[in-house]
Each structure stands twice: as C-alpha cells, then as structure tokens.
JSON list of C-alpha atoms and ligand atoms in Angstrom, two decimals:
[
{"chain": "A", "resi": 1, "resn": "MET", "atom": "CA", "xyz": [245.36, 154.00, 133.82]},
{"chain": "A", "resi": 2, "resn": "SER", "atom": "CA", "xyz": [242.75, 156.71, 134.34]},
{"chain": "A", "resi": 3, "resn": "ALA", "atom": "CA", "xyz": [242.12, 159.14, 137.16]},
{"chain": "A", "resi": 4, "resn": "PRO", "atom": "CA", "xyz": [238.87, 160.08, 138.88]},
{"chain": "A", "resi": 5, "resn": "GLY", "atom": "CA", "xyz": [237.22, 162.68, 136.66]},
{"chain": "A", "resi": 6, "resn": "GLU", "atom": "CA", "xyz": [237.91, 160.72, 133.50]},
{"chain": "A", "resi": 7, "resn": "PRO", "atom": "CA", "xyz": [234.85, 159.04, 131.99]},
{"chain": "A", "resi": 8, "resn": "SER", "atom": "CA", "xyz": [235.50, 155.72, 133.70]},
{"chain": "A", "resi": 9, "resn": "GLY", "atom": "CA", "xyz": [235.79, 157.45, 137.08]},
{"chain": "A", "resi": 10, "resn": "PHE", "atom": "CA", "xyz": [238.00, 154.78, 138.65]},
{"chain": "A", "resi": 11, "resn": "ILE", "atom": "CA", "xyz": [241.76, 154.73, 138.84]},
{"chain": "A", "resi": 12, "resn": "HIS", "atom": "CA", "xyz": [242.45, 151.41, 137.18]},
{"chain": "A", "resi": 13, "resn": "ARG", "atom": "CA", "xyz": [244.86, 149.22, 135.27]},
{"chain": "A", "resi": 14, "resn": "PHE", "atom": "CA", "xyz": [243.94, 147.56, 132.03]},
{"chain": "A", "resi": 15, "resn": "ILE", "atom": "CA", "xyz": [246.11, 144.89, 130.43]},
{"chain": "A", "resi": 16, "resn": "ALA", "atom": "CA", "xyz": [244.96, 143.64, 127.04]},
{"chain": "A", "resi": 17, "resn": "ALA", "atom": "CA", "xyz": [244.46, 139.94, 126.36]},
{"chain": "A", "resi": 18, "resn": "LYS", "atom": "CA", "xyz": [247.61, 138.16, 125.28]},
{"chain": "A", "resi": 19, "resn": "GLU", "atom": "CA", "xyz": [245.68, 136.05, 122.78]},
{"chain": "A", "resi": 20, "resn": "PRO", "atom": "CA", "xyz": [243.20, 137.90, 120.57]},
{"chain": "A", "resi": 21, "resn": "ASP", "atom": "CA", "xyz": [240.82, 134.95, 120.93]},
{"chain": "A", "resi": 22, "resn": "SER", "atom": "CA", "xyz": [241.06, 134.70, 124.72]},
{"chain": "A", "resi": 23, "resn": "PRO", "atom": "CA", "xyz": [237.57, 133.92, 126.00]},
{"chain": "A", "resi": 24, "resn": "LEU", "atom": "CA", "xyz": [238.07, 135.85, 129.22]},
{"chain": "A", "resi": 25, "resn": "THR", "atom": "CA", "xyz": [238.40, 139.28, 130.78]},
{"chain": "A", "resi": 26, "resn": "LEU", "atom": "CA", "xyz": [239.05, 139.26, 134.52]},
{"chain": "A", "resi": 27, "resn": "LEU", "atom": "CA", "xyz": [237.69, 142.16, 136.57]},
{"chain": "A", "resi": 28, "resn": "LEU", "atom": "CA", "xyz": [240.08, 142.18, 139.53]},
{"chain": "A", "resi": 29, "resn": "LEU", "atom": "CA", "xyz": [238.69, 143.54, 142.81]},
{"chain": "A", "resi": 30, "resn": "HIS", "atom": "CA", "xyz": [241.10, 143.89, 145.72]},
{"chain": "A", "resi": 31, "resn": "GLY", "atom": "CA", "xyz": [240.55, 143.59, 149.47]},
{"chain": "A", "resi": 32, "resn": "THR", "atom": "CA", "xyz": [240.44, 146.45, 151.99]},
{"chain": "A", "resi": 33, "resn": "GLY", "atom": "CA", "xyz": [243.71, 148.39, 151.87]},
{"chain": "A", "resi": 34, "resn": "GLY", "atom": "CA", "xyz": [244.66, 147.06, 148.45]},
{"chain": "A", "resi": 35, "resn": "ASP", "atom": "CA", "xyz": [244.85, 148.83, 145.14]},
{"chain": "A", "resi": 36, "resn": "GLU", "atom": "CA", "xyz": [244.62, 148.25, 141.39]},
{"chain": "A", "resi": 37, "resn": "THR", "atom": "CA", "xyz": [247.98, 146.45, 141.29]},
{"chain": "A", "resi": 38, "resn": "ASP", "atom": "CA", "xyz": [247.23, 143.91, 144.04]},
{"chain": "A", "resi": 39, "resn": "LEU", "atom": "CA", "xyz": [245.59, 141.14, 142.06]},
{"chain": "A", "resi": 40, "resn": "LEU", "atom": "CA", "xyz": [247.38, 141.53, 138.71]},
{"chain": "A", "resi": 41, "resn": "GLY", "atom": "CA", "xyz": [249.68, 138.61, 139.53]},
{"chain": "A", "resi": 42, "resn": "VAL", "atom": "CA", "xyz": [246.75, 136.47, 140.71]},
{"chain": "A", "resi": 43, "resn": "GLY", "atom": "CA", "xyz": [244.87, 137.34, 137.51]},
{"chain": "A", "resi": 44, "resn": "ARG", "atom": "CA", "xyz": [247.83, 136.21, 135.42]},
{"chain": "A", "resi": 45, "resn": "GLN", "atom": "CA", "xyz": [248.03, 132.95, 137.34]},
{"chain": "A", "resi": 46, "resn": "LEU", "atom": "CA", "xyz": [244.30, 132.35, 136.94]},
{"chain": "A", "resi": 47, "resn": "ALA", "atom": "CA", "xyz": [244.17, 132.97, 133.22]},
{"chain": "A", "resi": 48, "resn": "PRO", "atom": "CA", "xyz": [247.54, 133.65, 131.56]},
{"chain": "A", "resi": 49, "resn": "SER", "atom": "CA", "xyz": [246.07, 135.03, 128.33]},
{"chain": "A", "resi": 50, "resn": "ALA", "atom": "CA", "xyz": [243.04, 136.92, 129.63]},
{"chain": "A", "resi": 51, "resn": "ALA", "atom": "CA", "xyz": [242.54, 140.68, 129.57]},
{"chain": "A", "resi": 52, "resn": "LEU", "atom": "CA", "xyz": [242.82, 142.17, 133.06]},
{"chain": "A", "resi": 53, "resn": "LEU", "atom": "CA", "xyz": [240.77, 145.13, 134.25]},
{"chain": "A", "resi": 54, "resn": "SER", "atom": "CA", "xyz": [241.57, 146.25, 137.77]},
{"chain": "A", "resi": 55, "resn": "PRO", "atom": "CA", "xyz": [239.88, 149.29, 139.36]},
{"chain": "A", "resi": 56, "resn": "ARG", "atom": "CA", "xyz": [240.87, 150.77, 142.71]},
{"chain": "A", "resi": 57, "resn": "GLY", "atom": "CA", "xyz": [238.09, 151.09, 145.31]},
{"chain": "A", "resi": 58, "resn": "LYS", "atom": "CA", "xyz": [237.12, 154.73, 145.81]},
{"chain": "A", "resi": 59, "resn": "VAL", "atom": "CA", "xyz": [236.11, 154.64, 149.46]},
{"chain": "A", "resi": 60, "resn": "LEU", "atom": "CA", "xyz": [238.85, 155.36, 151.98]},
{"chain": "A", "resi": 61, "resn": "GLU", "atom": "CA", "xyz": [238.70, 153.83, 155.45]},
{"chain": "A", "resi": 62, "resn": "HIS", "atom": "CA", "xyz": [241.52, 155.37, 157.48]},
{"chain": "A", "resi": 63, "resn": "GLY", "atom": "CA", "xyz": [243.34, 155.82, 154.19]},
{"chain": "A", "resi": 64, "resn": "MET", "atom": "CA", "xyz": [242.68, 152.24, 153.01]},
{"chain": "A", "resi": 65, "resn": "PRO", "atom": "CA", "xyz": [240.85, 151.86, 149.69]},
{"chain": "A", "resi": 66, "resn": "ARG", "atom": "CA", "xyz": [237.62, 149.83, 149.65]},
{"chain": "A", "resi": 67, "resn": "TYR", "atom": "CA", "xyz": [234.70, 149.50, 147.26]},
{"chain": "A", "resi": 68, "resn": "PHE", "atom": "CA", "xyz": [231.96, 150.61, 149.68]},
{"chain": "A", "resi": 69, "resn": "ARG", "atom": "CA", "xyz": [231.53, 151.99, 153.17]},
{"chain": "A", "resi": 70, "resn": "ARG", "atom": "CA", "xyz": [231.03, 149.83, 156.25]},
{"chain": "A", "resi": 71, "resn": "LEU", "atom": "CA", "xyz": [229.85, 150.79, 159.71]},
{"chain": "A", "resi": 72, "resn": "ALA", "atom": "CA", "xyz": [231.85, 148.01, 161.39]},
{"chain": "A", "resi": 73, "resn": "GLU", "atom": "CA", "xyz": [233.50, 144.73, 160.42]},
{"chain": "A", "resi": 74, "resn": "GLY", "atom": "CA", "xyz": [230.85, 142.83, 158.45]},
{"chain": "A", "resi": 75, "resn": "LEU", "atom": "CA", "xyz": [228.23, 145.58, 158.97]},
{"chain": "A", "resi": 76, "resn": "PHE", "atom": "CA", "xyz": [227.74, 147.37, 155.68]},
{"chain": "A", "resi": 77, "resn": "ASP", "atom": "CA", "xyz": [226.35, 150.80, 154.81]},
{"chain": "A", "resi": 78, "resn": "LEU", "atom": "CA", "xyz": [223.70, 149.38, 152.49]},
{"chain": "A", "resi": 79, "resn": "GLU", "atom": "CA", "xyz": [222.78, 152.66, 150.82]},
{"chain": "A", "resi": 80, "resn": "ASP", "atom": "CA", "xyz": [226.41, 153.28, 149.94]},
{"chain": "A", "resi": 81, "resn": "LEU", "atom": "CA", "xyz": [226.85, 149.65, 148.87]},
{"chain": "A", "resi": 82, "resn": "ARG", "atom": "CA", "xyz": [223.90, 149.87, 146.45]},
{"chain": "A", "resi": 83, "resn": "ALA", "atom": "CA", "xyz": [225.13, 153.14, 144.92]},
{"chain": "A", "resi": 84, "resn": "ARG", "atom": "CA", "xyz": [228.73, 151.87, 144.64]},
{"chain": "A", "resi": 85, "resn": "THR", "atom": "CA", "xyz": [227.56, 148.61, 143.09]},
{"chain": "A", "resi": 86, "resn": "HIS", "atom": "CA", "xyz": [225.80, 150.50, 140.29]},
{"chain": "A", "resi": 87, "resn": "GLU", "atom": "CA", "xyz": [228.80, 152.79, 139.89]},
{"chain": "A", "resi": 88, "resn": "LEU", "atom": "CA", "xyz": [231.12, 149.79, 139.49]},
{"chain": "A", "resi": 89, "resn": "ALA", "atom": "CA", "xyz": [228.75, 148.05, 137.05]},
{"chain": "A", "resi": 90, "resn": "ASP", "atom": "CA", "xyz": [228.60, 151.29, 135.01]},
{"chain": "A", "resi": 91, "resn": "PHE", "atom": "CA", "xyz": [232.39, 151.39, 135.01]},
{"chain": "A", "resi": 92, "resn": "VAL", "atom": "CA", "xyz": [232.55, 147.81, 133.71]},
{"chain": "A", "resi": 93, "resn": "GLU", "atom": "CA", "xyz": [230.15, 148.69, 130.89]},
{"chain": "A", "resi": 94, "resn": "THR", "atom": "CA", "xyz": [232.09, 151.84, 129.95]},
{"chain": "A", "resi": 95, "resn": "ALA", "atom": "CA", "xyz": [235.40, 149.99, 130.10]},
{"chain": "A", "resi": 96, "resn": "ALA", "atom": "CA", "xyz": [234.00, 147.17, 127.95]},
{"chain": "A", "resi": 97, "resn": "GLN", "atom": "CA", "xyz": [233.21, 149.70, 125.22]},
{"chain": "A", "resi": 98, "resn": "ARG", "atom": "CA", "xyz": [236.45, 151.59, 125.60]},
{"chain": "A", "resi": 99, "resn": "TYR", "atom": "CA", "xyz": [238.66, 148.50, 125.54]},
{"chain": "A", "resi": 100, "resn": "ARG", "atom": "CA", "xyz": [236.39, 146.48, 123.20]},
{"chain": "A", "resi": 101, "resn": "LEU", "atom": "CA", "xyz": [235.71, 143.68, 125.66]},
{"chain": "A", "resi": 102, "resn": "ALA", "atom": "CA", "xyz": [232.93, 141.15, 125.09]},
{"chain": "A", "resi": 103, "resn": "SER", "atom": "CA", "xyz": [230.60, 141.65, 128.05]},
{"chain": "A", "resi": 104, "resn": "ASP", "atom": "CA", "xyz": [229.59, 137.98, 128.08]},
{"chain": "A", "resi": 105, "resn": "ARG", "atom": "CA", "xyz": [233.20, 137.11, 128.86]},
{"chain": "A", "resi": 106, "resn": "ILE", "atom": "CA", "xyz": [233.84, 139.33, 131.89]},
{"chain": "A", "resi": 107, "resn": "PHE", "atom": "CA", "xyz": [234.44, 137.41, 135.10]},
{"chain": "A", "resi": 108, "resn": "ALA", "atom": "CA", "xyz": [234.88, 139.21, 138.40]},
{"chain": "A", "resi": 109, "resn": "VAL", "atom": "CA", "xyz": [237.70, 137.94, 140.59]},
{"chain": "A", "resi": 110, "resn": "GLY", "atom": "CA", "xyz": [237.28, 139.44, 144.03]},
{"chain": "A", "resi": 111, "resn": "PHE", "atom": "CA", "xyz": [239.01, 138.99, 147.35]},
{"chain": "A", "resi": 112, "resn": "SER", "atom": "CA", "xyz": [237.29, 139.89, 150.64]},
{"chain": "A", "resi": 113, "resn": "ASN", "atom": "CA", "xyz": [235.83, 143.41, 150.20]},
{"chain": "A", "resi": 114, "resn": "GLY", "atom": "CA", "xyz": [236.31, 142.99, 146.43]},
{"chain": "A", "resi": 115, "resn": "ALA", "atom": "CA", "xyz": [234.48, 139.65, 146.53]},
{"chain": "A", "resi": 116, "resn": "ASN", "atom": "CA", "xyz": [231.65, 141.26, 148.47]},
{"chain": "A", "resi": 117, "resn": "ILE", "atom": "CA", "xyz": [231.08, 143.98, 145.89]},
{"chain": "A", "resi": 118, "resn": "ALA", "atom": "CA", "xyz": [231.41, 141.41, 143.09]},
{"chain": "A", "resi": 119, "resn": "ALA", "atom": "CA", "xyz": [228.61, 139.40, 144.76]},
{"chain": "A", "resi": 120, "resn": "SER", "atom": "CA", "xyz": [226.61, 142.61, 145.02]},
{"chain": "A", "resi": 121, "resn": "VAL", "atom": "CA", "xyz": [227.06, 143.28, 141.28]},
{"chain": "A", "resi": 122, "resn": "LEU", "atom": "CA", "xyz": [225.82, 139.73, 140.57]},
{"chain": "A", "resi": 123, "resn": "LEU", "atom": "CA", "xyz": [222.76, 140.37, 142.74]},
{"chain": "A", "resi": 124, "resn": "LEU", "atom": "CA", "xyz": [221.90, 143.90, 141.53]},
{"chain": "A", "resi": 125, "resn": "ARG", "atom": "CA", "xyz": [223.41, 144.16, 138.03]},
{"chain": "A", "resi": 126, "resn": "PRO", "atom": "CA", "xyz": [223.86, 140.56, 136.83]},
{"chain": "A", "resi": 127, "resn": "GLU", "atom": "CA", "xyz": [224.15, 141.60, 133.18]},
{"chain": "A", "resi": 128, "resn": "ALA", "atom": "CA", "xyz": [227.52, 143.25, 133.95]},
{"chain": "A", "resi": 129, "resn": "LEU", "atom": "CA", "xyz": [229.23, 139.89, 134.62]},
{"chain": "A", "resi": 130, "resn": "ALA", "atom": "CA", "xyz": [229.45, 136.50, 132.94]},
{"chain": "A", "resi": 131, "resn": "GLY", "atom": "CA", "xyz": [230.41, 134.89, 136.23]},
{"chain": "A", "resi": 132, "resn": "ALA", "atom": "CA", "xyz": [232.64, 135.34, 139.26]},
{"chain": "A", "resi": 133, "resn": "VAL", "atom": "CA", "xyz": [235.41, 133.93, 141.37]},
{"chain": "A", "resi": 134, "resn": "LEU", "atom": "CA", "xyz": [234.75, 134.99, 144.95]},
{"chain": "A", "resi": 135, "resn": "PHE", "atom": "CA", "xyz": [237.51, 134.50, 147.51]},
{"chain": "A", "resi": 136, "resn": "ARG", "atom": "CA", "xyz": [236.29, 134.86, 151.14]},
{"chain": "A", "resi": 137, "resn": "ALA", "atom": "CA", "xyz": [232.96, 136.51, 150.30]},
{"chain": "A", "resi": 138, "resn": "MET", "atom": "CA", "xyz": [229.94, 137.15, 152.51]},
{"chain": "A", "resi": 139, "resn": "VAL", "atom": "CA", "xyz": [226.32, 138.08, 151.73]},
{"chain": "A", "resi": 140, "resn": "PRO", "atom": "CA", "xyz": [226.64, 141.76, 150.81]},
{"chain": "A", "resi": 141, "resn": "LEU", "atom": "CA", "xyz": [222.88, 142.39, 150.74]},
{"chain": "A", "resi": 142, "resn": "VAL", "atom": "CA", "xyz": [219.66, 140.57, 150.00]},
{"chain": "A", "resi": 143, "resn": "PRO", "atom": "CA", "xyz": [218.08, 142.12, 146.90]},
{"chain": "A", "resi": 144, "resn": "GLU", "atom": "CA", "xyz": [214.41, 143.09, 146.87]},
{"chain": "A", "resi": 145, "resn": "THR", "atom": "CA", "xyz": [213.99, 141.26, 143.58]},
{"chain": "A", "resi": 146, "resn": "MET", "atom": "CA", "xyz": [215.90, 138.09, 142.93]},
{"chain": "A", "resi": 147, "resn": "PRO", "atom": "CA", "xyz": [218.19, 138.42, 139.91]},
{"chain": "A", "resi": 148, "resn": "TYR", "atom": "CA", "xyz": [218.19, 135.84, 137.12]},
{"chain": "A", "resi": 149, "resn": "LEU", "atom": "CA", "xyz": [221.59, 134.18, 137.34]},
{"chain": "A", "resi": 150, "resn": "ARG", "atom": "CA", "xyz": [220.94, 131.04, 135.32]},
{"chain": "A", "resi": 151, "resn": "GLY", "atom": "CA", "xyz": [223.94, 130.31, 133.12]},
{"chain": "A", "resi": 152, "resn": "ARG", "atom": "CA", "xyz": [226.27, 132.36, 135.33]},
{"chain": "A", "resi": 153, "resn": "PRO", "atom": "CA", "xyz": [228.94, 130.24, 137.03]},
{"chain": "A", "resi": 154, "resn": "VAL", "atom": "CA", "xyz": [230.31, 131.28, 140.42]},
{"chain": "A", "resi": 155, "resn": "PHE", "atom": "CA", "xyz": [233.33, 129.83, 142.19]},
{"chain": "A", "resi": 156, "resn": "LEU", "atom": "CA", "xyz": [233.11, 130.48, 145.92]},
{"chain": "A", "resi": 157, "resn": "ALA", "atom": "CA", "xyz": [236.31, 129.83, 147.88]},
{"chain": "A", "resi": 158, "resn": "ALA", "atom": "CA", "xyz": [236.02, 129.89, 151.66]},
{"chain": "A", "resi": 159, "resn": "GLY", "atom": "CA", "xyz": [238.43, 129.31, 154.55]},
{"chain": "A", "resi": 160, "resn": "ARG", "atom": "CA", "xyz": [237.30, 126.88, 157.24]},
{"chain": "A", "resi": 161, "resn": "ARG", "atom": "CA", "xyz": [239.12, 128.94, 159.87]},
{"chain": "A", "resi": 162, "resn": "ASP", "atom": "CA", "xyz": [238.16, 132.36, 158.51]},
{"chain": "A", "resi": 163, "resn": "PRO", "atom": "CA", "xyz": [237.61, 134.68, 161.51]},
{"chain": "A", "resi": 164, "resn": "ILE", "atom": "CA", "xyz": [235.72, 137.21, 159.32]},
{"chain": "A", "resi": 165, "resn": "VAL", "atom": "CA", "xyz": [233.47, 135.00, 157.19]},
{"chain": "A", "resi": 166, "resn": "SER", "atom": "CA", "xyz": [231.85, 132.15, 159.14]},
{"chain": "A", "resi": 167, "resn": "PRO", "atom": "CA", "xyz": [230.94, 128.85, 157.43]},
{"chain": "A", "resi": 168, "resn": "ASP", "atom": "CA", "xyz": [227.25, 129.76, 157.99]},
{"chain": "A", "resi": 169, "resn": "GLU", "atom": "CA", "xyz": [227.75, 133.04, 156.15]},
{"chain": "A", "resi": 170, "resn": "THR", "atom": "CA", "xyz": [229.40, 131.21, 153.26]},
{"chain": "A", "resi": 171, "resn": "GLU", "atom": "CA", "xyz": [226.48, 128.75, 153.12]},
{"chain": "A", "resi": 172, "resn": "ARG", "atom": "CA", "xyz": [224.02, 131.67, 153.17]},
{"chain": "A", "resi": 173, "resn": "LEU", "atom": "CA", "xyz": [225.75, 133.23, 150.15]},
{"chain": "A", "resi": 174, "resn": "ARG", "atom": "CA", "xyz": [225.87, 129.89, 148.33]},
{"chain": "A", "resi": 175, "resn": "ARG", "atom": "CA", "xyz": [222.13, 129.42, 148.91]},
{"chain": "A", "resi": 176, "resn": "LEU", "atom": "CA", "xyz": [221.26, 132.96, 147.80]},
{"chain": "A", "resi": 177, "resn": "LEU", "atom": "CA", "xyz": [223.23, 132.68, 144.55]},
{"chain": "A", "resi": 178, "resn": "SER", "atom": "CA", "xyz": [221.92, 129.17, 143.87]},
{"chain": "A", "resi": 179, "resn": "GLN", "atom": "CA", "xyz": [218.32, 130.27, 144.48]},
{"chain": "A", "resi": 180, "resn": "ALA", "atom": "CA", "xyz": [218.87, 132.97, 141.85]},
{"chain": "A", "resi": 181, "resn": "GLY", "atom": "CA", "xyz": [219.92, 130.20, 139.45]},
{"chain": "A", "resi": 182, "resn": "ALA", "atom": "CA", "xyz": [223.72, 130.63, 139.48]},
{"chain": "A", "resi": 183, "resn": "ASP", "atom": "CA", "xyz": [225.81, 127.53, 139.00]},
{"chain": "A", "resi": 184, "resn": "VAL", "atom": "CA", "xyz": [227.79, 127.70, 142.26]},
{"chain": "A", "resi": 185, "resn": "THR", "atom": "CA", "xyz": [230.91, 125.68, 143.03]},
{"chain": "A", "resi": 186, "resn": "LEU", "atom": "CA", "xyz": [231.83, 125.93, 146.71]},
{"chain": "A", "resi": 187, "resn": "HIS", "atom": "CA", "xyz": [235.43, 125.19, 147.57]},
{"chain": "A", "resi": 188, "resn": "TRP", "atom": "CA", "xyz": [236.70, 124.93, 151.17]},
{"chain": "A", "resi": 189, "resn": "GLU", "atom": "CA", "xyz": [240.31, 125.57, 152.12]},
{"chain": "A", "resi": 190, "resn": "THR", "atom": "CA", "xyz": [241.87, 124.71, 155.47]},
{"chain": "A", "resi": 191, "resn": "ALA", "atom": "CA", "xyz": [242.80, 128.35, 155.86]},
{"chain": "A", "resi": 192, "resn": "GLY", "atom": "CA", "xyz": [241.74, 131.65, 157.35]},
{"chain": "A", "resi": 193, "resn": "HIS", "atom": "CA", "xyz": [240.75, 134.85, 155.55]},
{"chain": "A", "resi": 194, "resn": "GLU", "atom": "CA", "xyz": [243.99, 134.94, 153.56]},
{"chain": "A", "resi": 195, "resn": "LEU", "atom": "CA", "xyz": [244.25, 133.82, 149.96]},
{"chain": "A", "resi": 196, "resn": "THR", "atom": "CA", "xyz": [246.33, 130.65, 149.55]},
{"chain": "A", "resi": 197, "resn": "PRO", "atom": "CA", "xyz": [248.18, 129.15, 146.57]},
{"chain": "A", "resi": 198, "resn": "ALA", "atom": "CA", "xyz": [245.67, 126.24, 146.70]},
{"chain": "A", "resi": 199, "resn": "ASP", "atom": "CA", "xyz": [242.75, 128.70, 146.34]},
{"chain": "A", "resi": 200, "resn": "ILE", "atom": "CA", "xyz": [244.36, 130.13, 143.24]},
{"chain": "A", "resi": 201, "resn": "GLU", "atom": "CA", "xyz": [245.20, 126.75, 141.74]},
{"chain": "A", "resi": 202, "resn": "THR", "atom": "CA", "xyz": [241.67, 125.43, 142.26]},
{"chain": "A", "resi": 203, "resn": "ALA", "atom": "CA", "xyz": [240.12, 128.58, 140.81]},
{"chain": "A", "resi": 204, "resn": "ARG", "atom": "CA", "xyz": [242.50, 128.39, 137.85]},
{"chain": "A", "resi": 205, "resn": "ALA", "atom": "CA", "xyz": [241.40, 124.82, 137.06]},
{"chain": "A", "resi": 206, "resn": "TRP", "atom": "CA", "xyz": [237.72, 125.83, 137.44]},
{"chain": "A", "resi": 207, "resn": "LEU", "atom": "CA", "xyz": [238.12, 128.78, 135.04]},
{"chain": "A", "resi": 208, "resn": "LYS", "atom": "CA", "xyz": [239.96, 126.62, 132.55]},
{"chain": "A", "resi": 209, "resn": "GLU", "atom": "CA", "xyz": [237.13, 124.10, 132.63]},
{"chain": "A", "resi": 210, "resn": "TRP", "atom": "CA", "xyz": [234.63, 126.89, 131.95]},
{"chain": "A", "resi": 211, "resn": "ALA", "atom": "CA", "xyz": [236.72, 128.20, 129.03]},
{"chain": "A", "resi": 212, "resn": "THR", "atom": "CA", "xyz": [237.07, 124.71, 127.59]},
{"chain": "A", "resi": 213, "resn": "ALA", "atom": "CA", "xyz": [233.33, 124.04, 127.87]},
{"chain": "A", "resi": 214, "resn": "ARG", "atom": "CA", "xyz": [232.61, 127.40, 126.23]},
{"chain": "A", "resi": 215, "resn": "ARG", "atom": "CA", "xyz": [235.03, 126.65, 123.43]},
{"chain": "A", "resi": 216, "resn": "ASP", "atom": "CA", "xyz": [233.49, 123.23, 122.86]},
{"chain": "A", "resi": 217, "resn": "ARG", "atom": "CA", "xyz": [230.03, 124.81, 122.58]},
{"chain": "A", "resi": 218, "resn": "ALA", "atom": "CA", "xyz": [231.19, 127.50, 120.14]},
{"chain": "A", "resi": 219, "resn": "PRO", "atom": "CA", "xyz": [230.29, 126.97, 116.47]},
{"chain": "A", "resi": 220, "resn": "GLY", "atom": "CA", "xyz": [233.26, 125.73, 114.47]},
{"chain": "A", "resi": 221, "resn": "HIS", "atom": "CA", "xyz": [235.28, 124.84, 117.57]},
{"chain": "A", "resi": 222, "resn": "GLY", "atom": "CA", "xyz": [238.27, 122.61, 117.06]},
{"chain": "A", "resi": 223, "resn": "ALA", "atom": "CA", "xyz": [239.46, 124.73, 114.18]},
{"chain": "A", "resi": 224, "resn": "LYS", "atom": "CA", "xyz": [241.85, 126.44, 116.51]},
{"chain": "A", "resi": 225, "resn": "GLU", "atom": "CA", "xyz": [242.94, 125.86, 120.12]},
{"chain": "A", "resi": 226, "resn": "ARG", "atom": "CA", "xyz": [242.11, 128.83, 122.32]},
{"chain": "A", "resi": 227, "resn": "GLN", "atom": "CA", "xyz": [243.84, 129.68, 125.55]},
{"chain": "A", "resi": 228, "resn": "ILE", "atom": "CA", "xyz": [242.44, 131.42, 128.58]},
{"chain": "B", "resi": 1, "resn": "MLT", "atom": "C1", "xyz": [234.08, 143.95, 154.06]},
{"chain": "B", "resi": 1, "resn": "MLT", "atom": "O1", "xyz": [234.07, 144.96, 154.75]},
{"chain": "B", "resi": 1, "resn": "MLT", "atom": "O2", "xyz": [233.82, 143.93, 152.86]},
{"chain": "B", "resi": 1, "resn": "MLT", "atom": "C2", "xyz": [234.43, 142.69, 154.77]},
{"chain": "B", "resi": 1, "resn": "MLT", "atom": "O3", "xyz": [234.40, 142.90, 156.14]},
{"chain": "B", "resi": 1, "resn": "MLT", "atom": "C3", "xyz": [235.74, 142.17, 154.32]},
{"chain": "B", "resi": 1, "resn": "MLT", "atom": "C4", "xyz": [236.84, 143.09, 154.69]},
{"chain": "B", "resi": 1, "resn": "MLT", "atom": "O4", "xyz": [237.12, 144.01, 153.96]},
{"chain": "B", "resi": 1, "resn": "MLT", "atom": "O5", "xyz": [237.43, 142.88, 155.74]}
]
C-alpha cells in the first residue's frame, strides 16, 4: 500500500498474481463511498490467479471517496474528470513498472463511479488498458478525438431497473465504444444499480474466454495450461 505523496500518488492495494504466467492484471475501481478493499473479493472471483491493483479514489464527496468530482448525480465536472483520468492512467503506468505488470494485460474492473472513470480512461488514454469490465457505467464524456479501441474488449453490464443509469445511457455508451472500434459485449441483468452474483459470474466467464483465446493465439501455446 502507498500513501499520497509517494510516487504512485494513490493509496492502493496490490496483490501479485498467483500464477507467474497469469495473463491478467485487474485494475479494481470502486463505486462512490468505497475504497481500495471493496472489490478485492470480486477481483478474486473474476480471475482467481490474476494480479490485483486497487487504488482508492482521491476525491471526497461528503467524506466518500470517488475518482472525480460531480456537480450532481450524473452531472460530471468535466475538467476535473479529464485531469483525474490522466492522473489515474499515469498511476497505472507507474504501477505497471513498479510491479512489473505487462501493460497489454491490464483490464479495468469498475463499478459505478469506478466504471465511469474506467470508460473515461478507455476514451482518453486507451493505451493504459487492454480492456475493461464495466458494471453500471454511463457515458463519462465524449472525447474531442475518437480513440482507437480496435482489439480492446469491453464487457458492459447494465441493470434493467437501474435508477441511476437508464437503458438509453447504456446504449449510448455501447455505441460510443463500438464506434471507436472496441469489441463490446453488453449484458443485461434484471437488477438495479447494485452488483449481483450473476453479473460477476457472467463477467468471470467472459474474462476466461478472453484469456483462453489469448492463450490459443500465443506462440507455443498448449505447452502449458495457463490460468487466469
Ligand atoms: C458517478 O457519479 O460516477 C455516477 O453518478 C455513479 C455514482 O457514483 O453514483
């Protein structure tokens, strides 16, 4: 764990991969009021062997950590969001060097506010992430220049009864990411804004499929079974 003021600048938890050959690092991004411990269990369920990197959002809203400022529910302070997006992407790059993580294997896993900043990183700093699992995300911003997201898979999990993220908003995000070339899988749950066991199970299967496809494409695959 590091404190603000250390080079990484984010209080965070890092848990090394359980298998040296694990094809994944999960960047875990909590919802409003969460912290760096919130999604560790979810990360383990999603990819039992992956490295986990979990920073705490630095913005406080009535004492509740978030990743960027908002003016009201769903109304974002775009200047702050842009600056915080670059700050988080810089953190990911620094952490990748410090913990020797392959940057083409870092997947964001974000919930709510964490999913929104993960989407913003994809849109403004796509090179920082190999892909993303976004639980209950909305369009964080529309970039001036479309990023090139071809080859980057995104799993978008939405709740049909979500009072915060409407189905239209989910569709808008799916379209934006697809237009940028991302390979988007949209999954609907009969749920609200909360994360459900079915969300996690579906995302787990999706990540496993990605890891298997990656393994099958790797030169010399089959020599050794890899786990995610
Ligand atoms: C946000 O502010 O990022 C969204 O409204 C989600 C939330 O944190 O409630």
